[in-house]
């Protein structure tokens, strides 16, 4: 038996940098360093653990849709231990929204062949957290999302989803789409050996024509949503800051009373 | 006037506050038609009518509880086909977003997630989003199909606006995918008696500075004196001092209360992402250089073990 896992990974602007928008109201990716979305590291980690805990032959492929630099995200995932990588890159992808991204990812996943798709719970830039559900809908397979625990055995995926009102145990047969939260277990750091090995691992490059997609179906032109404006939030006006010299709690109570919170 | 579908988030018929807020927003763009699913769906009608729902479409089946997400998508799709709405509004919970996304794809529409405001526009509803850890505000609209928009809690005031709220049964046939993901077990979360974190008007949070699970009692005491919800930073959650369900931030809850009080929290970007839209922000931190102080309306540089109990006592005294 063999198990093919495709992990979706996104290349995002560093959240600790000064993120902003370009003139066409897409994310400016030139001014801020990009990196593998930290929440996708958890997805790579779980895929590697499923692979390590399996008696089957498991192949872990990491997949990204993004510009040239997005290769960095793939390299990081390969150095953590993934087997191979696919980079979907095309100038016409600039400005693709969530519906479009899921279209490209689904086409690529089908072309790559898969038994299990593992995604992060959300990207750290768009933060919608909807791409995994969209992939399940497009691929017509079960969605087993927002898991804090994952187990794959005998063609079944089981997991725990910790929701607002309840914690649920879920189960579905493969093929399926899974997404994992940052509660699923710390992601490993790439070892020196892993980093060296990654350099020799295959990275395939696909464009829209490889996926039988037309330019009009994606990018800003094909987008299902339109951003009309993006404005920087005005800096908060400097507040009052007091040093506690024994009365700090009382002073704060006075402030809260003045604001009618008490 | 055009109808606007509002997906109802309820627990056994008790409608949650974010849904009532959606009814306020829906009335800006049309006539709200609510869709309530699962056990107790019919009991939601009175509250929905009181807040502006002209009609309440209901359906109950065991599938809603026994399988993940897809049965609800099937039902909402049936409602869209029955009503041909001008927009579909869904509360921005984790599940709400997943339902909305799959619905949008099925009906050939775009989706906007995590809107914090909504208004009518010439080319359809315009949604405001607060992005990049609330450092930017964007306005967007759906450019293809029926706009599907998910809206965060506390984005609008709940307003009474009595309407007919006539209950109608929704006819739903489940898709082949509906039973794909089985829910094999469910442990309900025990109620703490405190307000729901995302819906609370006041949130009192503790971070690494609280230094131990047992010390969270002083955070809880302050919260209780204000009738507030309790939040925690990821550092406090990861240390096992407070449950993950109370985490505020990028990978926890995002909150937008009238008042947020951060105690022993440094204010890392991922924490700020979840609380920066709070109306009034207060912090207690012993480090005057902590980045949280850049956000505050009022800050106390001091030891939380001194400041917080004194504050709680003062509040309780003033309340008499
Ligand atoms: C601030 C901001 C707001 C946005 N709002 C909207 C909106 O309201 N509606 C809309 O349609 N689009 C929106 N977009 C665009 C959207 O973010 C991108 O289209 C994106 O690639 C998909 O959505 P996400 O990043 O939110 O992904 P999420 O759904 O948050 O991502 C979940 C997981 O999907 C996978 N994934 C997502 N994108 C990729 C990728 N390119 N390559 C590989 N894996 C990926 C990753 O595993 C990720 O962890 C927004 C973008 C930004 C920057
Ligand atoms: C992908 C990703 C997602 C994340 N998601 C989240 C998230 O959702 N929520 C979140 O909170 N974090 C999140 N984080 C973690 C975040 O980066 C910070 O590590 C975290 O917020 C720090 O928590 P803290 O402020 O409690 O701890 P610290 O940064 O250690 O700060 C503790 C503060 O307490 C103060 N202090 C100590 N003792 C006292 C005392 N006696 N009295 C007063 N003050 C005292 C200190 O001066 C310090 O400022 C995420 C990180 C990543 C990478």
Tab-separated table of C-alpha atoms in Angstrom, chain B residues 13-291:
chain	number	residue	atom	x	y	z
B	13	UNK	CA	-33.227	27.480	19.750
B	14	UNK	CA	-31.372	30.181	21.709
B	15	UNK	CA	-30.127	32.640	19.083
B	16	UNK	CA	-26.571	33.844	19.633
B	17	UNK	CA	-25.911	37.572	19.663
B	18	UNK	CA	-23.814	37.752	16.429
B	19	UNK	CA	-26.864	36.561	14.461
B	20	UNK	CA	-28.995	39.382	15.883
B	21	UNK	CA	-26.243	41.803	14.841
B	22	UNK	CA	-26.422	40.369	11.308
B	23	UNK	CA	-30.122	41.211	11.177
B	24	UNK	CA	-29.247	44.871	11.788
B	25	UNK	CA	-26.731	44.800	8.920
B	26	UNK	CA	-29.080	42.844	6.654
B	27	UNK	CA	-31.744	45.545	7.007
B	28	UNK	CA	-29.336	48.042	5.446
B	29	UNK	CA	-29.362	46.070	2.199
B	30	UNK	CA	-32.788	44.435	2.135
B	31	UNK	CA	-35.351	42.364	4.003
B	32	UNK	CA	-33.840	39.736	6.289
B	33	UNK	CA	-34.930	36.137	5.779
B	34	UNK	CA	-33.391	33.911	8.450
B	35	UNK	CA	-32.368	30.276	7.986
B	36	UNK	CA	-32.368	28.214	11.198
B	37	UNK	CA	-31.310	24.567	11.139
B	38	UNK	CA	-31.208	21.668	13.574
B	39	UNK	CA	-32.785	20.939	16.938
B	40	UNK	CA	-34.852	23.835	18.259
B	41	UNK	CA	-34.789	25.735	14.949
B	42	UNK	CA	-38.455	26.737	15.238
B	43	UNK	CA	-37.877	28.210	18.688
B	44	UNK	CA	-35.571	30.831	17.177
B	45	UNK	CA	-38.476	32.534	15.359
B	46	UNK	CA	-39.628	34.845	18.148
B	47	UNK	CA	-36.184	36.371	18.749
B	48	UNK	CA	-35.528	36.672	15.010
B	49	UNK	CA	-38.890	38.327	14.351
B	50	UNK	CA	-38.281	40.808	17.122
B	51	UNK	CA	-35.026	41.841	15.429
B	52	UNK	CA	-36.322	42.200	11.890
B	53	UNK	CA	-36.647	38.808	10.215
B	54	UNK	CA	-39.612	38.904	7.840
B	55	UNK	CA	-39.454	35.157	7.404
B	56	UNK	CA	-37.733	32.269	9.181
B	57	UNK	CA	-36.929	29.169	7.118
B	58	UNK	CA	-36.422	26.154	9.355
B	59	UNK	CA	-35.384	22.554	8.943
B	60	UNK	CA	-34.333	19.865	11.378
B	61	UNK	CA	-32.675	16.526	10.636
B	62	UNK	CA	-30.211	14.339	12.524
B	63	UNK	CA	-27.627	14.985	9.780
B	64	UNK	CA	-26.898	18.467	11.157
B	65	UNK	CA	-25.510	17.041	14.376
B	66	UNK	CA	-24.094	13.775	13.048
B	67	UNK	CA	-21.978	15.070	10.152
B	68	UNK	CA	-19.626	17.993	9.692
B	69	UNK	CA	-20.551	21.223	7.854
B	70	UNK	CA	-21.871	19.855	4.514
B	71	UNK	CA	-25.525	19.194	5.542
B	72	UNK	CA	-25.748	22.854	6.536
B	73	UNK	CA	-24.318	23.887	3.166
B	74	UNK	CA	-26.966	21.772	1.415
B	75	UNK	CA	-29.701	23.514	3.420
B	76	UNK	CA	-28.376	27.004	2.812
B	77	UNK	CA	-28.118	26.237	-0.893
B	78	UNK	CA	-31.759	25.119	-0.862
B	79	UNK	CA	-32.650	28.420	0.814
B	80	UNK	CA	-30.737	30.420	-1.820
B	81	UNK	CA	-32.599	28.577	-4.558
B	82	UNK	CA	-35.945	29.176	-2.847
B	83	UNK	CA	-35.414	32.885	-2.173
B	84	UNK	CA	-32.900	34.233	-4.797
B	85	UNK	CA	-31.469	36.656	-2.226
B	86	UNK	CA	-29.449	39.809	-2.878
B	87	UNK	CA	-26.806	38.567	-0.406
B	88	UNK	CA	-26.127	35.836	2.145
B	89	UNK	CA	-24.777	36.821	5.562
B	90	UNK	CA	-23.176	34.283	7.898
B	91	UNK	CA	-21.597	34.792	11.348
B	92	UNK	CA	-17.778	34.617	11.116
B	93	UNK	CA	-17.230	31.627	13.367
B	94	UNK	CA	-14.843	28.910	12.195
B	95	UNK	CA	-17.779	26.784	11.102
B	96	UNK	CA	-19.702	29.747	9.694
B	97	UNK	CA	-16.810	30.597	7.392
B	98	UNK	CA	-16.534	27.023	6.138
B	99	UNK	CA	-20.269	26.831	5.435
B	100	UNK	CA	-20.192	30.188	3.658
B	101	UNK	CA	-17.165	29.256	1.540
B	102	UNK	CA	-18.645	26.006	0.244
B	103	UNK	CA	-21.956	27.724	-0.427
B	104	UNK	CA	-20.234	30.512	-2.397
B	105	UNK	CA	-18.407	27.993	-4.557
B	106	UNK	CA	-21.582	26.032	-5.265
B	107	UNK	CA	-23.626	29.044	-6.292
B	108	UNK	CA	-20.775	30.494	-8.365
B	109	UNK	CA	-20.195	33.472	-6.089
B	110	UNK	CA	-17.349	35.278	-4.444
B	111	UNK	CA	-16.936	35.392	-0.681
B	112	UNK	CA	-15.730	38.040	1.737
B	113	UNK	CA	-14.753	36.812	5.166
B	114	UNK	CA	-14.488	38.570	8.524
B	115	UNK	CA	-16.294	41.771	7.586
B	116	UNK	CA	-16.536	44.299	10.433
B	117	UNK	CA	-19.086	46.529	8.722
B	118	UNK	CA	-21.442	46.438	5.778
B	119	UNK	CA	-23.278	49.061	3.726
B	120	UNK	CA	-25.318	49.206	0.537
B	121	UNK	CA	-23.366	50.206	-2.594
B	122	UNK	CA	-24.166	50.875	-6.248
B	123	UNK	CA	-22.765	47.513	-7.265
B	124	UNK	CA	-23.964	45.518	-4.284
B	125	UNK	CA	-23.055	45.476	-0.606
B	126	UNK	CA	-19.667	46.898	0.368
B	127	UNK	CA	-17.904	45.141	3.226
B	128	UNK	CA	-15.272	46.616	5.504
B	129	UNK	CA	-12.453	44.317	6.662
B	130	UNK	CA	-9.834	45.030	9.285
B	131	UNK	CA	-6.644	43.353	8.027
B	132	UNK	CA	-2.948	42.827	8.788
B	133	UNK	CA	-3.540	42.698	12.528
B	134	UNK	CA	-5.958	45.630	12.220
B	135	UNK	CA	-3.317	47.972	10.798
B	136	UNK	CA	-5.330	48.446	7.570
B	137	UNK	CA	-9.006	48.870	6.782
B	138	UNK	CA	-10.185	47.645	3.390
B	139	UNK	CA	-13.481	47.975	1.576
B	140	UNK	CA	-14.412	45.193	-0.796
B	141	UNK	CA	-17.329	43.749	-2.626
B	142	UNK	CA	-18.212	40.512	-4.307
B	143	UNK	CA	-17.964	40.975	-8.077
B	144	UNK	CA	-19.478	37.665	-9.265
B	145	UNK	CA	-22.693	35.964	-8.228
B	146	UNK	CA	-24.691	36.473	-5.027
B	147	UNK	CA	-22.487	38.141	-2.402
B	148	UNK	CA	-21.666	35.750	0.445
B	149	UNK	CA	-20.262	37.657	3.398
B	150	UNK	CA	-19.219	36.477	6.846
B	151	UNK	CA	-19.350	39.066	9.607
B	152	UNK	CA	-17.418	39.178	12.875
B	153	UNK	CA	-19.152	39.474	16.242
B	154	UNK	CA	-19.607	43.015	17.627
B	155	UNK	CA	-19.729	44.560	14.138
B	156	UNK	CA	-23.148	46.156	14.627
B	157	UNK	CA	-25.515	47.032	17.433
B	158	UNK	CA	-28.419	44.677	18.093
B	159	UNK	CA	-31.598	46.642	17.339
B	160	UNK	CA	-35.212	45.746	17.977
B	161	UNK	CA	-37.195	46.022	14.717
B	162	UNK	CA	-40.338	43.912	14.976
B	163	UNK	CA	-41.256	42.037	11.787
B	164	UNK	CA	-43.521	39.169	10.831
B	165	UNK	CA	-41.001	36.369	11.288
B	166	UNK	CA	-43.359	33.868	9.685
B	167	UNK	CA	-41.982	30.349	10.072
B	168	UNK	CA	-41.781	28.324	6.867
B	169	UNK	CA	-40.463	24.807	6.471
B	170	UNK	CA	-37.438	24.619	4.185
B	171	UNK	CA	-37.276	21.605	1.884
B	172	UNK	CA	-33.767	20.133	1.933
B	173	UNK	CA	-32.375	17.116	0.130
B	174	UNK	CA	-28.904	16.159	1.275
B	175	UNK	CA	-26.051	15.733	-1.212
B	176	UNK	CA	-23.847	12.659	-1.502
B	177	UNK	CA	-21.088	14.594	0.322
B	178	UNK	CA	-23.321	15.388	3.297
B	179	UNK	CA	-22.445	12.221	5.192
B	180	UNK	CA	-18.730	12.234	4.327
B	181	UNK	CA	-17.384	13.303	7.710
B	182	UNK	CA	-18.957	11.613	10.701
B	183	UNK	CA	-19.061	13.209	14.145
B	184	UNK	CA	-18.341	10.140	16.287
B	185	UNK	CA	-18.234	11.907	19.647
B	186	UNK	CA	-18.995	15.241	21.200
B	187	UNK	CA	-18.020	16.680	24.561
B	188	UNK	CA	-19.874	19.888	25.313
B	189	UNK	CA	-17.860	22.612	26.957
B	190	UNK	CA	-18.885	23.343	30.516
B	191	UNK	CA	-20.357	26.774	30.966
B	192	UNK	CA	-18.383	29.078	33.257
B	193	UNK	CA	-21.374	31.384	33.707
B	194	UNK	CA	-19.282	34.207	32.215
B	195	UNK	CA	-20.167	35.912	28.930
B	196	UNK	CA	-19.034	34.349	25.658
B	197	UNK	CA	-15.539	35.677	24.840
B	198	UNK	CA	-16.284	36.940	21.323
B	199	UNK	CA	-19.588	38.519	22.336
B	200	UNK	CA	-18.590	40.123	25.631
B	201	UNK	CA	-18.676	43.896	26.108
B	202	UNK	CA	-15.631	43.664	28.388
B	203	UNK	CA	-12.728	41.214	28.186
B	204	UNK	CA	-10.086	40.815	30.903
B	205	UNK	CA	-7.026	38.883	29.732
B	206	UNK	CA	-3.971	37.378	31.353
B	207	UNK	CA	-0.619	36.490	29.834
B	208	UNK	CA	2.721	35.008	30.784
B	209	UNK	CA	3.001	37.626	33.526
B	210	UNK	CA	0.201	35.885	35.429
B	211	UNK	CA	2.759	33.196	36.100
B	212	UNK	CA	0.705	30.109	36.930
B	213	UNK	CA	-2.725	28.551	36.555
B	214	UNK	CA	-3.623	29.239	40.185
B	215	UNK	CA	-2.958	32.963	39.725
B	216	UNK	CA	-5.618	33.199	37.040
B	217	UNK	CA	-8.041	33.484	39.969
B	218	UNK	CA	-7.080	37.161	40.284
B	219	UNK	CA	-7.827	37.702	36.571
B	220	UNK	CA	-11.176	35.944	37.004
B	221	UNK	CA	-12.002	38.030	40.076
B	222	UNK	CA	-11.421	41.225	38.104
B	223	UNK	CA	-13.505	39.866	35.220
B	224	UNK	CA	-16.348	38.993	37.569
B	225	UNK	CA	-16.315	42.435	39.162
B	226	UNK	CA	-16.962	43.877	35.671
B	227	UNK	CA	-19.220	41.108	34.331
B	228	UNK	CA	-16.502	40.416	31.765
B	229	UNK	CA	-15.223	37.411	29.812
B	230	UNK	CA	-11.737	36.033	30.520
B	231	UNK	CA	-9.128	35.876	27.774
B	232	UNK	CA	-5.557	34.610	27.686
B	233	UNK	CA	-2.453	35.023	25.558
B	234	UNK	CA	-1.039	32.052	23.742
B	235	UNK	CA	1.882	31.946	26.152
B	236	UNK	CA	-0.552	31.425	29.047
B	237	UNK	CA	-2.491	28.827	27.069
B	238	UNK	CA	0.605	26.939	25.936
B	239	UNK	CA	1.794	26.829	29.534
B	240	UNK	CA	-1.473	25.075	30.399
B	241	UNK	CA	-2.701	27.864	32.705
B	242	UNK	CA	-5.931	28.535	30.826
B	243	UNK	CA	-7.960	26.661	28.161
B	244	UNK	CA	-7.236	27.190	24.486
B	245	UNK	CA	-10.865	28.225	23.927
B	246	UNK	CA	-10.039	31.429	25.816
B	247	UNK	CA	-7.026	32.341	23.681
B	248	UNK	CA	-7.199	35.774	22.099
B	249	UNK	CA	-5.258	36.390	18.892
B	250	UNK	CA	-4.496	35.206	15.431
B	251	UNK	CA	-4.942	31.521	16.208
B	252	UNK	CA	-7.420	32.081	18.994
B	253	UNK	CA	-10.525	34.235	19.151
B	254	UNK	CA	-10.673	37.686	17.767
B	255	UNK	CA	-12.503	40.024	20.075
B	256	UNK	CA	-13.780	43.541	19.629
B	257	UNK	CA	-15.245	44.568	22.989
B	258	UNK	CA	-15.963	48.024	24.386
B	259	UNK	CA	-13.148	47.475	26.880
B	260	UNK	CA	-10.109	45.164	26.793
B	261	UNK	CA	-7.849	44.859	29.832
B	262	UNK	CA	-4.504	43.114	29.165
B	263	UNK	CA	-2.614	41.956	32.228
B	264	UNK	CA	0.952	40.666	31.955
B	265	UNK	CA	0.736	40.546	28.155
B	266	UNK	CA	3.533	42.033	26.049
B	267	UNK	CA	1.419	42.742	22.953
B	268	UNK	CA	3.027	40.566	20.257
B	269	UNK	CA	1.635	41.121	16.738
B	270	UNK	CA	-0.275	37.820	16.830
B	271	UNK	CA	-1.985	38.824	20.063
B	272	UNK	CA	-2.740	42.302	18.744
B	273	UNK	CA	-4.345	40.725	15.668
B	274	UNK	CA	-7.098	39.463	17.933
B	275	UNK	CA	-7.830	42.533	20.078
B	276	UNK	CA	-6.627	45.660	18.317
B	277	UNK	CA	-10.146	46.675	17.265
B	278	UNK	CA	-11.312	46.876	20.887
B	279	UNK	CA	-12.819	50.320	21.554
B	280	UNK	CA	-10.938	51.078	24.767
B	281	UNK	CA	-7.694	49.287	25.630
B	282	UNK	CA	-6.125	49.146	29.066
B	283	UNK	CA	-2.942	47.345	30.104
B	284	UNK	CA	-1.131	46.457	33.279
B	285	UNK	CA	2.482	45.471	32.707
B	286	UNK	CA	5.610	45.878	34.777
B	287	UNK	CA	7.720	46.628	31.700
B	288	UNK	CA	7.257	50.250	30.565
B	289	UNK	CA	8.710	49.270	27.163
B	290	UNK	CA	6.142	46.528	26.449
B	291	UNK	CA	4.638	47.096	22.956
